[in-house]
Coordinates of C-alpha atoms in Angstrom, one line a residue:
Chain A
M1 CA -6.7 7.9 -10.4
T2 CA -6.7 10.0 -7.2
Y3 CA -5.3 9.9 -3.7
C4 CA -6.5 12.2 -1.0
V5 CA -6.0 11.9 2.8
G6 CA -7.7 13.8 5.6
I7 CA -6.0 13.8 8.9
R8 CA -7.7 15.0 12.1
V9 CA -5.4 15.3 15.2
D10 CA -5.9 17.3 18.4
A11 CA -4.2 20.3 16.9
G12 CA -6.4 20.4 13.8
L13 CA -6.7 19.1 10.3
V14 CA -4.4 18.3 7.4
F15 CA -5.9 17.6 4.0
T16 CA -3.6 16.6 1.1
S17 CA -4.7 15.7 -2.4
D18 CA -3.1 15.0 -5.8
S19 CA -4.3 16.6 -9.1
R20 CA -4.2 13.8 -11.7
T21 CA -7.4 13.1 -13.5
N22 CA -8.7 10.7 -16.1
A23 CA -5.2 9.3 -16.3
G24 CA -4.7 6.9 -19.0
V25 CA -1.0 7.5 -19.3
D26 CA -1.5 9.2 -22.6
A27 CA -4.4 11.4 -21.4
A28 CA -3.3 12.7 -18.1
S29 CA -4.8 16.0 -17.2
M30 CA -4.8 18.0 -14.1
H31 CA -7.7 19.1 -11.9
S32 CA -7.7 20.4 -8.3
K33 CA -9.5 18.0 -6.0
M34 CA -9.7 20.4 -3.0
R35 CA -11.8 23.3 -1.9
F36 CA -12.1 25.2 1.3
Y37 CA -14.8 27.6 2.5
G38 CA -15.7 29.4 5.6
V39 CA -16.9 32.4 7.6
P40 CA -14.1 33.6 9.9
G41 CA -15.0 33.2 13.5
E42 CA -18.0 31.1 12.7
R43 CA -17.3 28.0 10.5
Q44 CA -14.5 26.6 8.3
F45 CA -14.6 23.6 5.9
V46 CA -12.2 21.7 3.7
L47 CA -13.2 19.2 1.0
C48 CA -11.4 16.6 -1.1
W49 CA -12.8 14.0 -3.4
A50 CA -12.2 11.0 -5.7
G51 CA -14.2 9.4 -8.4
N52 CA -16.2 10.4 -11.4
L53 CA -15.2 13.9 -12.6
A54 CA -18.7 15.0 -13.7
T55 CA -20.2 13.9 -10.4
T56 CA -17.5 15.6 -8.2
Q57 CA -17.6 18.8 -10.3
G58 CA -21.4 18.8 -10.1
V59 CA -21.3 18.4 -6.3
V60 CA -18.8 21.2 -5.9
A61 CA -20.7 23.5 -8.1
Q62 CA -23.9 22.8 -6.2
I63 CA -22.2 23.4 -2.9
E64 CA -21.0 26.8 -4.1
R65 CA -24.4 27.7 -5.6
D66 CA -26.2 26.8 -2.4
M67 CA -24.0 29.1 -0.5
R68 CA -24.3 32.0 -3.0
D69 CA -28.1 31.6 -3.2
Q70 CA -28.5 31.2 0.6
A71 CA -30.3 27.9 0.0
E72 CA -32.2 26.4 3.0
T73 CA -29.4 23.8 3.3
S74 CA -25.9 24.8 2.6
L75 CA -22.5 24.8 4.3
L76 CA -23.5 28.1 5.7
S77 CA -26.7 26.7 7.3
V78 CA -25.6 23.3 8.7
T79 CA -25.3 23.4 12.5
N80 CA -22.8 20.6 12.9
M81 CA -20.2 18.7 10.9
G82 CA -22.3 15.5 10.7
E83 CA -25.0 17.6 9.0
A84 CA -22.4 18.9 6.6
A85 CA -21.4 15.3 5.7
E86 CA -25.1 14.3 5.3
Y87 CA -25.5 17.3 3.0
I88 CA -22.5 16.3 0.8
G89 CA -23.9 12.7 0.7
A90 CA -27.2 13.9 -0.5
L91 CA -25.7 16.1 -3.2
S92 CA -23.5 13.3 -4.4
L93 CA -26.4 10.9 -4.8
Q94 CA -28.3 13.5 -6.6
E95 CA -25.4 14.2 -9.1
Q96 CA -24.8 10.5 -9.6
A97 CA -28.4 10.0 -10.6
K98 CA -28.7 13.1 -12.7
N99 CA -28.6 12.4 -16.5
T100 CA -27.3 8.9 -16.0
G101 CA -29.5 7.2 -13.5
G102 CA -26.4 6.4 -11.5
G103 CA -24.3 3.3 -11.2
P104 CA -20.7 2.4 -10.3
A105 CA -19.1 4.5 -13.2
F106 CA -20.7 7.7 -11.8
Q107 CA -19.7 7.2 -8.1
A108 CA -17.6 9.5 -6.0
T109 CA -16.3 9.7 -2.5
F110 CA -15.6 12.8 -0.5
L111 CA -13.6 13.8 2.5
I112 CA -15.0 16.8 4.5
G113 CA -13.2 18.3 7.5
G114 CA -13.9 21.4 9.5
E115 CA -15.3 23.1 12.5
I116 CA -18.5 25.0 13.4
K117 CA -18.6 27.4 16.3
G118 CA -19.7 25.6 19.4
G119 CA -18.7 22.2 18.0
Q120 CA -15.5 20.3 17.6
C121 CA -13.0 20.0 14.7
R122 CA -14.0 16.9 12.8
C123 CA -13.2 14.8 9.7
Y124 CA -15.7 12.6 7.7
M125 CA -15.5 10.4 4.7
V126 CA -18.7 10.3 2.6
Y127 CA -19.2 7.1 0.6
A128 CA -20.6 6.9 -2.9
E129 CA -23.9 5.6 -1.2
G130 CA -24.2 8.9 0.7
N131 CA -23.6 7.5 4.1
Y132 CA -20.4 8.5 6.0
I133 CA -17.9 7.6 8.7
E134 CA -15.8 9.8 11.0
S135 CA -12.1 9.5 11.8
S136 CA -11.3 8.1 15.2
V137 CA -8.8 8.4 18.0
Q138 CA -7.4 5.0 17.0
T139 CA -7.2 5.9 13.3
P140 CA -7.0 9.7 13.1
F141 CA -7.2 9.8 9.3
L142 CA -9.4 8.9 6.3
Q143 CA -8.4 8.3 2.7
V144 CA -10.1 8.2 -0.7
G145 CA -8.9 6.9 -4.0
E146 CA -5.8 4.8 -4.3
F147 CA -5.2 4.5 -0.6
K148 CA -3.3 1.3 0.1
Y149 CA 0.3 2.3 -0.8
G150 CA 0.1 5.4 1.4
K151 CA -1.6 3.8 4.4
P152 CA 1.3 2.0 6.3
I153 CA 3.2 5.3 7.0
L154 CA 0.0 6.9 8.3
D155 CA -0.7 3.9 10.5
R156 CA 2.8 4.0 12.0
V157 CA 3.2 7.7 12.6
L158 CA -0.1 9.4 13.3
A159 CA -1.7 9.7 16.7
M160 CA -4.0 12.3 18.2
D161 CA -1.1 14.2 19.7
T162 CA 1.0 14.3 16.5
P163 CA 1.8 18.0 15.9
L164 CA 0.1 19.5 12.8
D165 CA 3.4 20.1 10.9
Q166 CA 4.5 16.5 11.4
A167 CA 1.1 15.3 10.3
A168 CA 1.5 17.5 7.2
I169 CA 4.9 16.0 6.4
C170 CA 3.5 12.5 7.0
S171 CA 0.7 13.2 4.5
L172 CA 3.4 14.2 1.9
V173 CA 5.4 11.0 2.5
S174 CA 2.2 9.0 2.2
M175 CA 1.5 10.9 -1.1
D176 CA 5.0 10.3 -2.3
A177 CA 4.7 6.5 -1.7
T178 CA 1.5 6.5 -3.7
M179 CA 2.9 8.5 -6.6
R180 CA 5.9 6.2 -6.7
S181 CA 3.8 3.1 -7.0
N182 CA 0.9 4.4 -9.1
L183 CA 1.8 6.7 -12.1
T184 CA -1.7 7.9 -12.4
V185 CA -1.5 9.7 -9.1
G186 CA 0.5 12.9 -9.6
P187 CA 1.4 16.5 -8.8
P188 CA 0.6 19.3 -8.2
I189 CA 0.0 18.3 -4.6
E190 CA -2.4 20.5 -2.6
M191 CA -2.3 20.7 1.1
Y192 CA -4.5 22.6 3.6
V193 CA -3.7 22.8 7.3
Y194 CA -6.3 24.1 9.7
D195 CA -5.7 24.9 13.4
A196 CA -8.4 23.5 15.6
G197 CA -10.4 26.1 17.5
S198 CA -9.2 29.0 15.3
L199 CA -12.3 29.2 13.1
Q200 CA -10.0 31.1 10.7
P201 CA -9.0 30.0 7.2
G202 CA -6.1 27.6 7.3
R203 CA -2.8 27.6 5.5
Y204 CA -2.7 26.3 1.9
K205 CA 0.2 25.1 -0.2
R206 CA 0.4 23.9 -3.7
F207 CA 3.5 21.9 -4.6
E208 CA 4.3 21.6 -8.3
E209 CA 6.2 18.6 -9.6
D210 CA 9.6 20.5 -9.3
D211 CA 8.9 22.0 -5.9
G212 CA 12.1 22.2 -4.0
Y213 CA 10.6 21.3 -0.6
L214 CA 8.7 18.3 -2.1
W215 CA 12.0 17.0 -3.4
D216 CA 13.7 17.7 0.0
V217 CA 11.1 15.6 1.7
K218 CA 11.4 12.8 -0.8
R219 CA 15.2 12.7 -0.6
A220 CA 15.3 13.1 3.2
W221 CA 12.8 10.3 3.6
N222 CA 14.6 7.9 1.3
T223 CA 17.9 8.6 3.1
R224 CA 16.3 8.2 6.6
V225 CA 14.6 4.9 5.7
K226 CA 17.9 3.5 4.4
E227 CA 19.7 4.7 7.5
A228 CA 17.0 3.1 9.7
F229 CA 17.4 -0.2 7.8
A230 CA 21.1 -0.2 8.4
R231 CA 20.4 -0.1 12.1
M232 CA 17.7 -2.8 12.3
P233 CA 18.4 -5.8 14.5
G234 CA 20.0 -8.6 12.4
I235 CA 18.6 -12.0 11.8
E236 CA 20.3 -14.7 13.8
W237 CA 20.7 -17.8 11.6
S238 CA 21.6 -21.1 13.3
S239 CA 22.9 -24.2 11.7
K240 CA 19.5 -25.8 12.0
D241 CA 18.0 -23.2 9.6
A242 CA 19.9 -24.6 6.7
G243 CA 18.4 -27.2 4.3
Q244 CA 15.0 -27.5 6.1
Q245 CA 11.7 -28.2 4.4
P246 CA 8.6 -26.2 5.3
P247 CA 5.8 -28.3 6.9
S248 CA 3.3 -29.9 4.6
T249 CA 0.4 -27.9 3.3
Chain B
M1 CA -5.9 -13.3 1.8
T2 CA -2.2 -13.8 1.2
Y3 CA 0.9 -11.8 0.8
C4 CA 4.1 -13.2 -0.6
V5 CA 7.2 -11.4 -1.9
G6 CA 10.1 -12.8 -3.9
I7 CA 13.3 -10.7 -4.0
R8 CA 16.2 -11.3 -6.3
V9 CA 19.3 -9.3 -5.7
D10 CA 22.9 -9.9 -6.8
A11 CA 23.6 -11.9 -3.6
G12 CA 20.6 -14.3 -4.1
L13 CA 17.0 -14.7 -3.3
V14 CA 14.7 -13.9 -0.4
F15 CA 11.2 -15.4 -0.4
T16 CA 8.7 -14.4 2.4
S17 CA 5.1 -15.5 2.8
D18 CA 2.3 -15.4 5.3
S19 CA 0.2 -18.4 6.3
R20 CA -3.4 -17.2 6.6
T21 CA -6.0 -18.9 4.4
N22 CA -9.6 -18.6 3.6
A23 CA -9.8 -15.8 6.1
G24 CA -13.2 -14.6 6.8
V25 CA -12.3 -13.3 10.3
D26 CA -14.3 -16.1 11.8
A27 CA -12.8 -18.9 9.7
A28 CA -9.1 -18.1 9.7
S29 CA -7.0 -21.2 9.2
M30 CA -3.3 -21.6 8.5
H31 CA -1.5 -23.1 5.5
S32 CA 2.0 -22.8 4.4
K33 CA 2.4 -21.1 1.1
M34 CA 6.0 -22.0 0.5
R35 CA 8.0 -24.9 -0.8
F36 CA 11.6 -25.4 -1.7
Y37 CA 13.2 -28.2 -3.7
G38 CA 16.6 -29.0 -5.1
V39 CA 19.5 -31.2 -6.0
P40 CA 22.6 -30.0 -4.2
G41 CA 25.2 -28.8 -6.7
E42 CA 22.8 -29.0 -9.5
R43 CA 19.6 -27.0 -9.0
Q44 CA 17.6 -25.2 -6.3
F45 CA 14.0 -23.8 -6.4
V46 CA 11.7 -21.9 -4.0
L47 CA 8.0 -21.4 -4.6
C48 CA 5.3 -19.2 -3.1
W49 CA 1.7 -18.7 -4.1
A50 CA -1.6 -16.9 -3.7
G51 CA -5.1 -17.7 -4.8
N52 CA -7.5 -20.6 -4.8
L53 CA -6.4 -23.2 -2.3
A54 CA -7.5 -26.2 -4.3
T55 CA -5.6 -25.0 -7.3
T56 CA -2.4 -24.2 -5.4
Q57 CA -2.5 -27.4 -3.5
G58 CA -3.1 -29.3 -6.7
V59 CA -0.2 -27.6 -8.5
V60 CA 2.2 -28.3 -5.6
A61 CA 1.1 -31.9 -5.4
Q62 CA 1.6 -32.4 -9.1
I63 CA 5.1 -30.7 -8.9
E64 CA 6.0 -33.3 -6.3
R65 CA 4.5 -36.2 -8.1
D66 CA 6.3 -35.2 -11.3
M67 CA 9.7 -35.2 -9.5
R68 CA 9.0 -38.5 -7.7
D69 CA 7.8 -40.2 -10.9
Q70 CA 10.6 -38.7 -12.9
A71 CA 8.1 -37.3 -15.4
E72 CA 9.3 -36.1 -18.7
T73 CA 8.9 -32.5 -17.5
S74 CA 9.5 -31.7 -13.9
L75 CA 11.6 -29.3 -11.8
L76 CA 14.3 -32.0 -12.1
S77 CA 14.2 -32.0 -15.9
V78 CA 13.8 -28.3 -16.8
T79 CA 17.1 -26.8 -18.2
N80 CA 16.6 -23.2 -17.2
M81 CA 14.4 -21.1 -14.9
G82 CA 12.2 -19.8 -17.7
E83 CA 11.2 -23.4 -18.4
A84 CA 10.5 -23.9 -14.8
A85 CA 8.1 -20.9 -14.8
E86 CA 6.5 -22.2 -18.0
Y87 CA 6.0 -25.6 -16.4
I88 CA 4.3 -24.1 -13.3
G89 CA 2.1 -22.0 -15.6
A90 CA 1.0 -25.1 -17.5
L91 CA 0.2 -27.0 -14.2
S92 CA -1.7 -24.0 -12.9
L93 CA -3.9 -23.8 -16.0
Q94 CA -4.5 -27.5 -15.8
E95 CA -5.5 -27.4 -12.2
Q96 CA -7.8 -24.4 -12.6
A97 CA -9.7 -26.2 -15.4
K98 CA -9.9 -29.6 -13.7
N99 CA -13.3 -30.4 -12.2
T100 CA -14.4 -26.8 -12.5
G101 CA -13.7 -25.7 -16.1
G102 CA -11.8 -22.7 -14.6
G103 CA -12.8 -19.1 -14.1
P104 CA -11.7 -16.3 -11.8
A105 CA -12.6 -18.1 -8.5
F106 CA -10.2 -20.9 -9.3
Q107 CA -7.2 -18.7 -10.3
A108 CA -3.8 -18.6 -8.6
T109 CA -0.5 -16.8 -9.0
F110 CA 2.9 -18.2 -8.2
L111 CA 6.4 -16.9 -7.5
I112 CA 9.2 -19.2 -8.5
G113 CA 12.9 -18.4 -7.8
G114 CA 16.0 -20.5 -8.1
E115 CA 19.1 -21.4 -10.0
I116 CA 20.1 -24.2 -12.3
K117 CA 23.7 -25.1 -12.8
G118 CA 25.2 -23.1 -15.8
G119 CA 22.4 -20.5 -15.5
Q120 CA 21.8 -17.5 -13.3
C121 CA 19.8 -17.1 -10.1
R122 CA 16.3 -15.8 -11.2
C123 CA 12.8 -14.9 -9.9
Y124 CA 9.6 -15.1 -11.8
M125 CA 5.9 -14.4 -11.2
V126 CA 3.5 -16.8 -13.0
Y127 CA 0.1 -15.2 -13.7
A128 CA -3.2 -17.0 -13.4
E129 CA -3.2 -17.2 -17.2
G130 CA 0.0 -19.2 -17.2
N131 CA 2.3 -16.5 -18.6
Y132 CA 5.0 -15.0 -16.5
I133 CA 7.3 -12.1 -15.9
E134 CA 10.8 -11.8 -14.4
S135 CA 12.1 -9.4 -11.7
S136 CA 14.3 -6.7 -13.1
V137 CA 17.4 -4.7 -12.1
Q138 CA 15.1 -1.6 -11.6
T139 CA 12.5 -3.6 -9.6
P140 CA 14.3 -6.5 -8.0
F141 CA 11.2 -8.0 -6.5
L142 CA 7.8 -9.5 -7.3
Q143 CA 4.7 -9.8 -5.2
V144 CA 1.5 -11.9 -5.2
G145 CA -1.6 -11.4 -3.1
E146 CA -2.4 -8.3 -1.1
F147 CA 0.7 -6.4 -2.4
K148 CA 0.0 -2.7 -2.2
Y149 CA 0.6 -2.0 1.5
G150 CA 4.0 -3.6 1.5
K151 CA 5.2 -2.2 -1.8
P152 CA 6.5 1.3 -0.9
I153 CA 9.1 0.0 1.5
L154 CA 10.5 -2.4 -1.1
D155 CA 10.5 0.4 -3.7
R156 CA 12.6 2.6 -1.4
V157 CA 15.0 0.1 0.0
L158 CA 15.8 -2.7 -2.5
A159 CA 18.5 -2.5 -5.2
M160 CA 20.5 -5.2 -6.8
D161 CA 23.4 -4.6 -4.4
T162 CA 21.3 -4.8 -1.2
P163 CA 22.8 -7.5 1.0
L164 CA 20.7 -10.6 1.5
D165 CA 20.1 -10.1 5.2
Q166 CA 18.9 -6.5 4.6
A167 CA 16.6 -7.7 1.9
A168 CA 15.3 -10.3 4.3
I169 CA 14.6 -7.7 7.0
C170 CA 13.0 -5.5 4.3
S171 CA 10.7 -8.3 3.4
L172 CA 9.6 -8.6 7.1
V173 CA 8.9 -4.9 7.3
S174 CA 6.9 -5.1 4.1
M175 CA 5.0 -8.1 5.6
D176 CA 4.4 -6.2 8.9
A177 CA 3.0 -3.2 7.0
T178 CA 0.6 -5.6 5.2
M179 CA -0.5 -7.5 8.3
R180 CA -1.1 -4.2 10.1
S181 CA -3.4 -3.0 7.3
N182 CA -5.1 -6.3 6.4
L183 CA -6.2 -8.6 9.2
T184 CA -6.6 -11.5 6.8
V185 CA -2.8 -11.6 6.2
G186 CA -1.2 -13.3 9.2
P187 CA 1.5 -15.4 10.8
P188 CA 3.3 -17.7 10.9
I189 CA 5.7 -15.9 8.5
E190 CA 8.0 -18.2 6.4
M191 CA 11.2 -16.9 5.0
Y192 CA 13.7 -18.6 2.7
V193 CA 17.1 -17.1 1.8
Y194 CA 19.2 -18.6 -1.0
D195 CA 22.8 -17.6 -1.7
A196 CA 23.3 -17.1 -5.5
G197 CA 25.8 -19.5 -7.0
S198 CA 25.7 -21.9 -4.0
L199 CA 23.4 -24.4 -5.6
Q200 CA 22.8 -25.6 -2.0
P201 CA 19.6 -25.5 0.0
G202 CA 19.1 -22.0 1.5
R203 CA 18.3 -21.0 5.0
Y204 CA 14.7 -21.2 6.2
K205 CA 12.9 -19.5 9.1
R206 CA 9.4 -19.8 10.4
F207 CA 8.3 -16.9 12.6
E208 CA 5.3 -17.6 14.8
E209 CA 3.0 -14.8 16.0
D210 CA 4.9 -14.4 19.3
D211 CA 8.4 -14.7 17.7
G212 CA 10.8 -12.5 19.7
Y213 CA 12.7 -11.4 16.6
L214 CA 9.6 -10.5 14.6
W215 CA 8.5 -8.3 17.5
D216 CA 12.0 -6.7 17.7
V217 CA 11.8 -5.9 14.0
K218 CA 8.3 -4.4 14.4
R219 CA 9.3 -2.3 17.4
A220 CA 12.6 -1.2 16.0
W221 CA 11.0 -0.1 12.7
N222 CA 8.2 1.8 14.4
T223 CA 10.8 3.6 16.6
R224 CA 13.1 4.4 13.6
V225 CA 10.3 5.7 11.5
K226 CA 9.2 8.1 14.2
E227 CA 12.8 9.2 14.8
A228 CA 13.2 9.8 11.1
F229 CA 10.0 11.9 11.0
A230 CA 11.2 14.1 13.9
R231 CA 14.3 14.9 11.7
M232 CA 12.5 15.7 8.4
P233 CA 12.8 19.2 6.9
G234 CA 10.0 21.4 8.2
I235 CA 7.5 23.1 6.1
E236 CA 8.1 26.8 5.6
W237 CA 4.9 28.7 5.8
S238 CA 4.7 32.2 4.6
S239 CA 2.1 34.8 5.3
K240 CA 0.8 34.4 1.8
D241 CA -0.1 30.8 2.5
A242 CA -3.0 31.9 4.8
G243 CA -6.5 32.2 3.6
Q244 CA -5.9 31.3 0.0
Q245 CA -8.4 29.6 -2.3
P246 CA -7.4 26.7 -4.5
P247 CA -7.6 27.4 -8.2
S248 CA -11.0 26.6 -9.9
T249 CA -11.6 23.1 -11.1

């Protein structure tokens, strides 16, 4: 299983992904699910993915070949982020169909974020069908893979004016919630943070299972949540609350 | 969709359920998904459920008929909580098969908690197949329905020594996270809190959508979470974090 989140706030992008693949509990192996590419001063991209490993590796390899071979369409030639998403979608469909004819078992979803000179910093999710959606002001994040456990904290915390470092910490807490509930999502955790408007490569971190900072975040969050609970408004019970029956179905 | 959680801590039980049924967004209707029964000083039960409405209503009706008719097996005759879970499982299988022959569309899952004199306070989840599991010291809660969004907060907060009122608030935060992420889970929210060892009917609350306390909990939690984030340890970036490439797949 996989969990990746792409956040786009005013200040830029945060992409965070786990590295567990093909994880029956006995056959857990690790693969990075993140890449970033760019031409300083001109364009920067970051990618994450979930789904069939052959499909995703095929897409990534083709993206890199297209750039190397200066193909007519590549991340070096697209003129806006929507075109980049469209390109990834087309590659994904092509890889899904290759050898296998396609079908649910070969599907994959991608997150692509980035910025091209003259445009804005953006974040898209590309569905297995090749179509795509963009993050919004109301929901400044997109997720692929095992997304439900980690969604509530993103919902509560993220807004367009959230500072990048806080968005980054939020993505780690979201990842931690997911790893705790689903053993097939696991470290190392990769994180890429891009400053909007810079058009320079972002900052990248890889947190191993025993990473001190990752443990600090985990511990601090657990402590804070318990503290927060101790200060929640108490329930006021009245005598009429005892021994009632709920209304009939 | 549905979300119900049953918590069993040392101090007793908290059961919390939503009331949205058959919720295409255009056809949302409300049905209680909770019942409680008992004989003061002898036995107390609380039930919640998710799944096919005909099946669950059929099971609840049969439970009530069996008690009224003093059937050989009923919640009045079972001698321990495991037997109660077994009984619900049998009724569920019977209802699923009746008229329809059964199948995934007619399935339902149940939570049953309670205490019978001479035994301990317990909480079970009954699967659609009729078999069941019990909550544990490590995981002192069980969920049915749309459970993923609301699980991380339960994981972080609940332990066997959590006071009942804190467990109750935790169930409301878990419910709020679920309602926020899934529009087909909705109020009124019902809550039943049973004091272990009392063998008396517990306290019951029904929170309507505009309930003042429910809004207080929502607001307080959002504020606390944001405060907690502002105090999380910051990420330490070093110059070597800039412009890296992730390792190859």
